Structures are given as structure tokens and as C-alpha cells.
mmCIF file with all atom_site columns, C-alpha atoms in Angstrom:
data_model
loop_
_atom_site.group_PDB
_atom_site.id
_atom_site.type_symbol
_atom_site.label_atom_id
_atom_site.label_alt_id
_atom_site.label_comp_id
_atom_site.label_asym_id
_atom_site.label_entity_id
_atom_site.label_seq_id
_atom_site.pdbx_PDB_ins_code
_atom_site.Cartn_x
_atom_site.Cartn_y
_atom_site.Cartn_z
_atom_site.occupancy
_atom_site.B_iso_or_equiv
_atom_site.pdbx_formal_charge
_atom_site.auth_seq_id
_atom_site.auth_comp_id
_atom_site.auth_asym_id
_atom_site.auth_atom_id
_atom_site.pdbx_PDB_model_num
ATOM 1   C CA . ASP Q 1 1   ? 124.541 152.177 67.635  1.00 75.00 ? 174 ASP Q CA 1
ATOM 2   C CA . HIS Q 1 2   ? 125.034 149.099 70.441  1.00 82.00 ? 175 HIS Q CA 1
ATOM 3   C CA . ARG Q 1 3   ? 126.825 151.540 72.785  1.00 84.00 ? 176 ARG Q CA 1
ATOM 4   C CA . ALA Q 1 4   ? 124.022 154.250 72.473  1.00 85.00 ? 177 ALA Q CA 1
ATOM 5   C CA . LYS Q 1 5   ? 121.585 151.535 73.281  1.00 87.00 ? 178 LYS Q CA 1
ATOM 6   C CA . ARG Q 1 6   ? 123.587 150.210 75.901  1.00 87.00 ? 179 ARG Q CA 1
ATOM 7   C CA . TYR Q 1 7   ? 123.877 153.734 77.670  1.00 85.00 ? 180 TYR Q CA 1
ATOM 8   C CA . ILE Q 1 8   ? 120.346 154.409 77.373  1.00 86.00 ? 181 ILE Q CA 1
ATOM 9   C CA . LEU Q 1 9   ? 119.253 151.062 79.497  1.00 85.00 ? 182 LEU Q CA 1
ATOM 10  C CA . LEU Q 1 10  ? 121.857 151.690 81.978  1.00 85.00 ? 183 LEU Q CA 1
ATOM 11  C CA . SER Q 1 11  ? 120.650 155.163 82.626  1.00 86.00 ? 184 SER Q CA 1
ATOM 12  C CA . LEU Q 1 12  ? 117.265 154.051 82.590  1.00 84.00 ? 185 LEU Q CA 1
ATOM 13  C CA . PHE Q 1 13  ? 118.147 151.074 85.168  1.00 84.00 ? 186 PHE Q CA 1
ATOM 14  C CA . LEU Q 1 14  ? 119.695 153.610 87.172  1.00 85.00 ? 187 LEU Q CA 1
ATOM 15  C CA . ALA Q 1 15  ? 117.198 156.029 86.774  1.00 84.00 ? 188 ALA Q CA 1
ATOM 16  C CA . ARG Q 1 16  ? 114.578 153.565 88.171  1.00 86.00 ? 189 ARG Q CA 1
ATOM 17  C CA . ARG Q 1 17  ? 116.759 151.142 90.556  1.00 86.00 ? 190 ARG Q CA 1
ATOM 18  C CA . ARG Q 1 18  ? 115.014 152.404 93.554  1.00 88.00 ? 191 ARG Q CA 1
ATOM 19  C CA . PHE Q 1 19  ? 111.643 151.302 92.049  1.00 91.00 ? 192 PHE Q CA 1
ATOM 20  C CA . LEU Q 1 20  ? 113.376 148.190 91.208  1.00 89.00 ? 193 LEU Q CA 1
ATOM 21  C CA . GLY Q 1 21  ? 114.769 147.396 94.412  1.00 91.00 ? 194 GLY Q CA 1
ATOM 22  C CA . LYS Q 1 22  ? 111.417 147.943 96.161  1.00 94.00 ? 195 LYS Q CA 1
ATOM 23  C CA . ALA Q 1 23  ? 109.610 145.767 93.605  1.00 94.00 ? 196 ALA Q CA 1
ATOM 24  C CA . LEU Q 1 24  ? 112.014 142.966 94.160  1.00 94.00 ? 197 LEU Q CA 1
ATOM 25  C CA . LEU Q 1 25  ? 111.823 143.281 98.205  1.00 96.00 ? 198 LEU Q CA 1
ATOM 26  C CA . VAL Q 1 26  ? 107.838 143.238 98.064  1.00 96.00 ? 199 VAL Q CA 1
ATOM 27  C CA . GLY Q 1 27  ? 107.799 140.820 95.666  1.00 96.00 ? 200 GLY Q CA 1
ATOM 28  C CA . LEU Q 1 28  ? 110.134 138.696 97.881  1.00 96.00 ? 201 LEU Q CA 1
ATOM 29  C CA . ALA Q 1 29  ? 108.020 139.513 100.974 1.00 96.00 ? 202 ALA Q CA 1
ATOM 30  C CA . THR Q 1 30  ? 105.062 138.660 99.171  1.00 95.00 ? 203 THR Q CA 1
ATOM 31  C CA . GLY Q 1 31  ? 106.668 135.192 98.256  1.00 95.00 ? 204 GLY Q CA 1
ATOM 32  C CA . CYS Q 1 32  ? 107.896 134.386 101.619 1.00 94.00 ? 205 CYS Q CA 1
ATOM 33  C CA . LEU Q 1 33  ? 104.358 135.425 103.090 1.00 93.00 ? 206 LEU Q CA 1
ATOM 34  C CA . ILE Q 1 34  ? 102.763 132.986 100.821 1.00 92.00 ? 207 ILE Q CA 1
ATOM 35  C CA . ALA Q 1 35  ? 105.154 129.919 101.629 1.00 89.00 ? 208 ALA Q CA 1
ATOM 36  C CA . PHE Q 1 36  ? 104.580 130.265 104.910 1.00 89.00 ? 209 PHE Q CA 1
ATOM 37  C CA . LEU Q 1 37  ? 100.548 130.687 104.831 1.00 89.00 ? 210 LEU Q CA 1
ATOM 38  C CA . ILE Q 1 38  ? 100.268 127.368 102.732 1.00 87.00 ? 211 ILE Q CA 1
ATOM 39  C CA . PRO Q 1 39  ? 99.206  124.615 104.834 1.00 83.00 ? 212 PRO Q CA 1
ATOM 40  C CA . SER Q 1 40  ? 101.846 121.733 104.911 1.00 85.00 ? 213 SER Q CA 1
ATOM 41  C CA . ARG Q 1 41  ? 100.395 118.557 103.188 1.00 89.00 ? 214 ARG Q CA 1
ATOM 42  C CA . TYR Q 1 42  ? 101.653 115.091 104.266 1.00 91.00 ? 215 TYR Q CA 1
ATOM 43  C CA . GLU Q 1 43  ? 101.482 111.949 102.237 1.00 91.00 ? 216 GLU Q CA 1
ATOM 44  C CA . SER Q 1 44  ? 101.792 108.388 103.990 1.00 91.00 ? 217 SER Q CA 1
ATOM 45  C CA . THR Q 1 45  ? 101.928 105.396 101.399 1.00 92.00 ? 218 THR Q CA 1
ATOM 46  C CA . VAL Q 1 46  ? 101.263 101.761 102.553 1.00 91.00 ? 219 VAL Q CA 1
ATOM 47  C CA . GLN Q 1 47  ? 101.596 98.876  99.634  1.00 91.00 ? 220 GLN Q CA 1
ATOM 48  C CA . LEU Q 1 48  ? 99.796  95.696  100.065 1.00 88.00 ? 221 LEU Q CA 1
ATOM 49  C CA . MET Q 1 49  ? 100.516 92.329  97.790  1.00 84.00 ? 222 MET Q CA 1
ATOM 50  C CA . PRO Q 1 50  ? 97.040  90.776  97.487  1.00 73.00 ? 223 PRO Q CA 1
ATOM 51  C CA . PRO Q 1 51  ? 96.876  86.743  97.314  1.00 69.00 ? 224 PRO Q CA 1
ATOM 52  C CA . ASP Q 1 52  ? 97.202  85.036  94.168  1.00 63.00 ? 225 ASP Q CA 1
ATOM 53  C CA . ASN Q 1 53  ? 94.506  84.540  92.049  1.00 54.00 ? 226 ASN Q CA 1
ATOM 54  C CA . GLN Q 1 54  ? 94.558  81.035  92.329  1.00 50.00 ? 227 GLN Q CA 1
ATOM 55  C CA . SER Q 1 55  ? 94.016  81.166  96.025  1.00 50.00 ? 228 SER Q CA 1
ATOM 56  C CA . SER Q 1 56  ? 90.445  81.840  96.054  1.00 49.00 ? 229 SER Q CA 1
ATOM 57  C CA . SER Q 1 57  ? 89.469  81.303  99.746  1.00 52.00 ? 230 SER Q CA 1
ATOM 58  C CA . GLY Q 1 58  ? 90.002  84.867  100.564 1.00 54.00 ? 231 GLY Q CA 1
ATOM 59  C CA . LEU Q 1 59  ? 87.705  86.362  97.272  1.00 52.00 ? 232 LEU Q CA 1
ATOM 60  C CA . ALA Q 1 60  ? 85.146  83.660  98.025  1.00 52.00 ? 233 ALA Q CA 1
ATOM 61  C CA . MET Q 1 61  ? 84.502  84.933  101.452 1.00 53.00 ? 234 MET Q CA 1
ATOM 62  C CA . LEU Q 1 62  ? 84.876  88.644  100.489 1.00 53.00 ? 235 LEU Q CA 1
ATOM 63  C CA . ALA Q 1 63  ? 82.150  87.633  98.034  1.00 52.00 ? 236 ALA Q CA 1
ATOM 64  C CA . ALA Q 1 64  ? 79.884  86.291  100.556 1.00 49.00 ? 237 ALA Q CA 1
ATOM 65  C CA . LEU Q 1 65  ? 80.376  89.115  102.745 1.00 52.00 ? 238 LEU Q CA 1
ATOM 66  C CA . THR Q 1 66  ? 78.962  91.489  100.036 1.00 51.00 ? 239 THR Q CA 1
ATOM 67  C CA . GLY Q 1 67  ? 76.247  89.700  99.256  1.00 47.00 ? 240 GLY Q CA 1
ATOM 68  C CA . LYS Q 1 68  ? 77.024  89.754  95.545  1.00 44.00 ? 241 LYS Q CA 1
ATOM 69  C CA . ALA Q 1 69  ? 78.394  85.923  94.852  1.00 39.00 ? 242 ALA Q CA 1
ATOM 70  C CA . GLY Q 1 70  ? 79.284  82.877  96.547  1.00 39.00 ? 243 GLY Q CA 1
ATOM 71  C CA . GLY Q 1 71  ? 81.868  80.342  95.325  1.00 40.00 ? 244 GLY Q CA 1
ATOM 72  C CA . LEU Q 1 72  ? 85.104  80.797  93.780  1.00 40.00 ? 245 LEU Q CA 1
ATOM 73  C CA . GLY Q 1 73  ? 87.005  83.869  93.880  1.00 43.00 ? 246 GLY Q CA 1
ATOM 74  C CA . ALA Q 1 74  ? 87.327  84.051  90.347  1.00 45.00 ? 247 ALA Q CA 1
ATOM 75  C CA . ILE Q 1 75  ? 83.346  84.275  89.992  1.00 45.00 ? 248 ILE Q CA 1
ATOM 76  C CA . ALA Q 1 76  ? 83.199  86.316  92.510  1.00 46.00 ? 249 ALA Q CA 1
ATOM 77  C CA . GLY Q 1 77  ? 85.960  88.825  90.909  1.00 46.00 ? 250 GLY Q CA 1
ATOM 78  C CA . ASP Q 1 78  ? 83.953  88.644  87.721  1.00 49.00 ? 251 ASP Q CA 1
ATOM 79  C CA . LEU Q 1 79  ? 80.398  89.355  89.131  1.00 48.00 ? 252 LEU Q CA 1
ATOM 80  C CA . LEU Q 1 80  ? 81.518  92.699  90.988  1.00 50.00 ? 253 LEU Q CA 1
ATOM 81  C CA . GLY Q 1 81  ? 83.281  94.068  87.742  1.00 51.00 ? 254 GLY Q CA 1
ATOM 82  C CA . ALA Q 1 82  ? 87.160  92.965  88.986  1.00 49.00 ? 255 ALA Q CA 1
ATOM 83  C CA . LYS Q 1 83  ? 89.706  91.181  86.899  1.00 60.00 ? 256 LYS Q CA 1
ATOM 84  C CA . SER Q 1 84  ? 91.901  90.780  89.647  1.00 68.00 ? 257 SER Q CA 1
ATOM 85  C CA . SER Q 1 85  ? 91.908  90.276  93.457  1.00 77.00 ? 258 SER Q CA 1
ATOM 86  C CA . GLY Q 1 86  ? 93.858  93.222  93.524  1.00 79.00 ? 259 GLY Q CA 1
ATOM 87  C CA . ALA Q 1 87  ? 91.159  95.226  91.844  1.00 83.00 ? 260 ALA Q CA 1
ATOM 88  C CA . LEU Q 1 88  ? 88.679  93.622  93.831  1.00 85.00 ? 261 LEU Q CA 1
ATOM 89  C CA . PHE Q 1 89  ? 90.407  95.090  96.791  1.00 87.00 ? 262 PHE Q CA 1
ATOM 90  C CA . VAL Q 1 90  ? 90.780  98.397  95.679  1.00 88.00 ? 263 VAL Q CA 1
ATOM 91  C CA . GLY Q 1 91  ? 86.871  98.306  95.222  1.00 88.00 ? 264 GLY Q CA 1
ATOM 92  C CA . VAL Q 1 92  ? 86.295  97.250  98.553  1.00 88.00 ? 265 VAL Q CA 1
ATOM 93  C CA . LEU Q 1 93  ? 88.719  99.935  100.160 1.00 89.00 ? 266 LEU Q CA 1
ATOM 94  C CA . GLY Q 1 94  ? 87.051  102.577 98.250  1.00 90.00 ? 267 GLY Q CA 1
ATOM 95  C CA . SER Q 1 95  ? 83.614  101.526 99.052  1.00 90.00 ? 268 SER Q CA 1
ATOM 96  C CA . GLN Q 1 96  ? 81.056  103.881 101.417 1.00 90.00 ? 269 GLN Q CA 1
ATOM 97  C CA . THR Q 1 97  ? 81.310  101.054 104.320 1.00 89.00 ? 270 THR Q CA 1
ATOM 98  C CA . VAL Q 1 98  ? 85.127  101.345 104.875 1.00 92.00 ? 271 VAL Q CA 1
ATOM 99  C CA . GLN Q 1 99  ? 85.250  105.167 104.423 1.00 92.00 ? 272 GLN Q CA 1
ATOM 100 C CA . ASP Q 1 100 ? 82.294  105.743 106.654 1.00 91.00 ? 273 ASP Q CA 1
ATOM 101 C CA . ARG Q 1 101 ? 84.074  103.649 109.131 1.00 92.00 ? 274 ARG Q CA 1
ATOM 102 C CA . LEU Q 1 102 ? 87.416  105.468 108.600 1.00 93.00 ? 275 LEU Q CA 1
ATOM 103 C CA . SER Q 1 103 ? 85.403  108.791 108.686 1.00 92.00 ? 276 SER Q CA 1
ATOM 104 C CA . GLU Q 1 104 ? 84.078  107.603 112.174 1.00 91.00 ? 277 GLU Q CA 1
ATOM 105 C CA . GLN Q 1 105 ? 87.110  106.673 113.667 1.00 92.00 ? 278 GLN Q CA 1
ATOM 106 C CA . PHE Q 1 106 ? 89.004  109.413 112.865 1.00 92.00 ? 279 PHE Q CA 1
ATOM 107 C CA . ASP Q 1 107 ? 86.278  111.837 113.631 1.00 91.00 ? 280 ASP Q CA 1
ATOM 108 C CA . LEU Q 1 108 ? 86.660  113.353 110.130 1.00 91.00 ? 281 LEU Q CA 1
ATOM 109 C CA . LYS Q 1 109 ? 83.386  115.425 110.011 1.00 91.00 ? 282 LYS Q CA 1
ATOM 110 C CA . LYS Q 1 110 ? 85.186  117.604 112.861 1.00 92.00 ? 283 LYS Q CA 1
ATOM 111 C CA . VAL Q 1 111 ? 88.758  117.429 111.083 1.00 91.00 ? 284 VAL Q CA 1
ATOM 112 C CA . TYR Q 1 112 ? 87.538  118.366 107.547 1.00 91.00 ? 285 TYR Q CA 1
ATOM 113 C CA . SER Q 1 113 ? 85.306  120.624 109.105 1.00 91.00 ? 286 SER Q CA 1
ATOM 114 C CA . VAL Q 1 114 ? 81.971  119.696 107.401 1.00 90.00 ? 287 VAL Q CA 1
ATOM 115 C CA . LYS Q 1 115 ? 78.859  118.474 108.953 1.00 91.00 ? 288 LYS Q CA 1
ATOM 116 C CA . LEU Q 1 116 ? 77.562  115.966 106.938 1.00 91.00 ? 289 LEU Q CA 1
ATOM 117 C CA . GLU Q 1 117 ? 78.912  112.272 106.610 1.00 89.00 ? 290 GLU Q CA 1
ATOM 118 C CA . GLU Q 1 118 ? 78.953  112.423 103.299 1.00 90.00 ? 291 GLU Q CA 1
ATOM 119 C CA . ASP Q 1 119 ? 81.032  115.475 102.940 1.00 92.00 ? 292 ASP Q CA 1
ATOM 120 C CA . ALA Q 1 120 ? 83.546  113.908 104.882 1.00 92.00 ? 293 ALA Q CA 1
ATOM 121 C CA . ARG Q 1 121 ? 83.220  110.618 102.747 1.00 91.00 ? 294 ARG Q CA 1
ATOM 122 C CA . LYS Q 1 122 ? 84.045  112.947 99.969  1.00 92.00 ? 295 LYS Q CA 1
ATOM 123 C CA . LYS Q 1 123 ? 86.927  114.683 101.190 1.00 93.00 ? 296 LYS Q CA 1
ATOM 124 C CA . LEU Q 1 124 ? 88.602  111.554 102.297 1.00 93.00 ? 297 LEU Q CA 1
ATOM 125 C CA . ALA Q 1 125 ? 87.999  110.410 99.233  1.00 92.00 ? 298 ALA Q CA 1
ATOM 126 C CA . GLU Q 1 126 ? 89.867  113.241 97.490  1.00 93.00 ? 299 GLU Q CA 1
ATOM 127 C CA . ASN Q 1 127 ? 92.651  113.065 99.994  1.00 93.00 ? 300 ASN Q CA 1
ATOM 128 C CA . THR Q 1 128 ? 93.139  109.187 99.065  1.00 93.00 ? 301 THR Q CA 1
ATOM 129 C CA . ASP Q 1 129 ? 94.735  107.551 96.234  1.00 93.00 ? 302 ASP Q CA 1
ATOM 130 C CA . LEU Q 1 130 ? 94.110  103.773 95.822  1.00 92.00 ? 303 LEU Q CA 1
ATOM 131 C CA . ALA Q 1 131 ? 95.954  101.847 92.892  1.00 91.00 ? 304 ALA Q CA 1
ATOM 132 C CA . GLU Q 1 132 ? 96.985  98.701  91.718  1.00 89.00 ? 305 GLU Q CA 1
ATOM 133 C CA . ASP Q 1 133 ? 99.915  98.082  89.556  1.00 86.00 ? 306 ASP Q CA 1
ATOM 134 C CA . ARG Q 1 134 ? 98.829  95.610  86.886  1.00 83.00 ? 307 ARG Q CA 1
ATOM 135 C CA . LYS Q 1 135 ? 102.124 93.880  86.610  1.00 85.00 ? 308 LYS Q CA 1
ATOM 136 C CA . SER Q 1 136 ? 103.046 93.154  90.118  1.00 83.00 ? 309 SER Q CA 1
ATOM 137 C CA . GLY Q 1 137 ? 99.690  93.194  91.752  1.00 83.00 ? 310 GLY Q CA 1
ATOM 138 C CA . ILE Q 1 138 ? 100.864 95.453  94.421  1.00 88.00 ? 311 ILE Q CA 1
ATOM 139 C CA . ILE Q 1 139 ? 97.952  97.941  96.017  1.00 90.00 ? 312 ILE Q CA 1
ATOM 140 C CA . SER Q 1 140 ? 99.079  101.348 96.927  1.00 92.00 ? 313 SER Q CA 1
ATOM 141 C CA . ILE Q 1 141 ? 97.043  103.256 99.497  1.00 93.00 ? 314 ILE Q CA 1
ATOM 142 C CA . THR Q 1 142 ? 98.212  106.844 99.555  1.00 94.00 ? 315 THR Q CA 1
ATOM 143 C CA . VAL Q 1 143 ? 96.528  109.387 102.179 1.00 94.00 ? 316 VAL Q CA 1
ATOM 144 C CA . THR Q 1 144 ? 97.629  113.050 101.976 1.00 93.00 ? 317 THR Q CA 1
ATOM 145 C CA . ASP Q 1 145 ? 96.645  115.389 105.300 1.00 92.00 ? 318 ASP Q CA 1
ATOM 146 C CA . ARG Q 1 146 ? 97.944  118.022 107.294 1.00 90.00 ? 319 ARG Q CA 1
ATOM 147 C CA . ASP Q 1 147 ? 98.660  116.123 109.945 1.00 90.00 ? 320 ASP Q CA 1
ATOM 148 C CA . PRO Q 1 148 ? 101.688 113.474 109.397 1.00 91.00 ? 321 PRO Q CA 1
ATOM 149 C CA . ALA Q 1 149 ? 100.789 111.264 112.151 1.00 93.00 ? 322 ALA Q CA 1
ATOM 150 C CA . ARG Q 1 150 ? 96.828  111.332 111.086 1.00 92.00 ? 323 ARG Q CA 1
ATOM 151 C CA . ALA Q 1 151 ? 97.716  110.565 107.362 1.00 93.00 ? 324 ALA Q CA 1
ATOM 152 C CA . ALA Q 1 152 ? 99.897  107.452 108.366 1.00 94.00 ? 325 ALA Q CA 1
ATOM 153 C CA . ALA Q 1 153 ? 96.859  106.370 110.853 1.00 94.00 ? 326 ALA Q CA 1
ATOM 154 C CA . ILE Q 1 154 ? 94.366  106.393 108.098 1.00 94.00 ? 327 ILE Q CA 1
ATOM 155 C CA . SER Q 1 155 ? 96.718  104.667 105.788 1.00 93.00 ? 328 SER Q CA 1
ATOM 156 C CA . GLN Q 1 156 ? 97.076  102.025 108.457 1.00 93.00 ? 329 GLN Q CA 1
ATOM 157 C CA . ALA Q 1 157 ? 93.284  101.721 109.037 1.00 94.00 ? 330 ALA Q CA 1
ATOM 158 C CA . TYR Q 1 158 ? 92.446  101.345 105.462 1.00 93.00 ? 331 TYR Q CA 1
ATOM 159 C CA . THR Q 1 159 ? 94.911  98.084  105.838 1.00 91.00 ? 332 THR Q CA 1
ATOM 160 C CA . THR Q 1 160 ? 93.065  97.076  109.178 1.00 91.00 ? 333 THR Q CA 1
ATOM 161 C CA . GLU Q 1 161 ? 89.714  97.533  107.635 1.00 90.00 ? 334 GLU Q CA 1
ATOM 162 C CA . LEU Q 1 162 ? 90.635  95.242  104.348 1.00 88.00 ? 335 LEU Q CA 1
ATOM 163 C CA . ASN Q 1 163 ? 91.838  92.717  107.101 1.00 87.00 ? 336 ASN Q CA 1
ATOM 164 C CA . ARG Q 1 164 ? 88.699  92.855  109.047 1.00 88.00 ? 337 ARG Q CA 1
ATOM 165 C CA . LEU Q 1 165 ? 86.604  92.388  106.001 1.00 82.00 ? 338 LEU Q CA 1
ATOM 166 C CA . VAL Q 1 166 ? 88.616  89.782  104.443 1.00 78.00 ? 339 VAL Q CA 1
#
């Protein structure tokens, strides 16, 4: 019984070997074509160590700049909804002001083929990941772009903007 089934499967395979060979070649060619047509995406990550929570001068200056509060950095963090200086810095990095400056600096409306500044800001936000490691307090800025040099430049520009604001 098993020999009969094997014989039937083998004869079916041999009868359809040309079709199976063509299907294999078409599938292989399609897969290669799709792999070459998908644009490459490059990531650049910058990691920042925020100041200690005890050193409140940077936070106080940042709070004064944003016009939300004056005084101690801990108070500024509470008023802005941040529990730590890292969370406050992540909030600043994701702000419309920083995104507008980066969009202008790198002409992102042209890069992303959009007409409105708001659309360029949205695309930048989609291509940027801002995160704070709760244990260590390290802030990670990851930018994804088709151009590796631009991805690195934008991630560095985030750092420059944060330094400028603080």
C-alpha cells in the first residue's frame, strides 16, 4: 500500500516537473526583484546620559525657557508631567519646536516629498524613536532614514538642539 502511494506521488512529480521547475524559477525571480526594489533603511542611534536629578540647574533653565515654571528642576519636571530629567528631555526632543528646526535644517519637506511643514514633522516623528531607560536614565534617540549619512546627521542634530535649549 505504501509503495503504491509512493509510486503515484513519484509519477505525479515527474509528470509535473516542468511546471514545478517553472514555478520555482518564477518565485525565485519575483523574490529577488522585490528584495532589490524595497528601499534600504538605515538606523542611527545616539545615547545620552541626562544629569542627576539632584543637579537642578539645567532643569530650571529648561523650565524657564519653556515658560511653564520657574525655580527648582524637580518642580519643573512635575509641572511638565515628567518624573525625571530624562523624561523631561525626551519631551523636549519630541516637541514641535525641535522638530520644526530639524525639518528646516535638513529640508525634510523636500526629502519626504510633502508640501506642508506639519506633514514633514509627522514623517520625522514616525522615523524617530525617543526613549528613556527607566533604570539607567539613558536617553536613546534612533533615527531611521534611506540615507545613512542623513540618519546620523539628524540624530546628532537632536543632541545639538537639546544642548542649545538647555
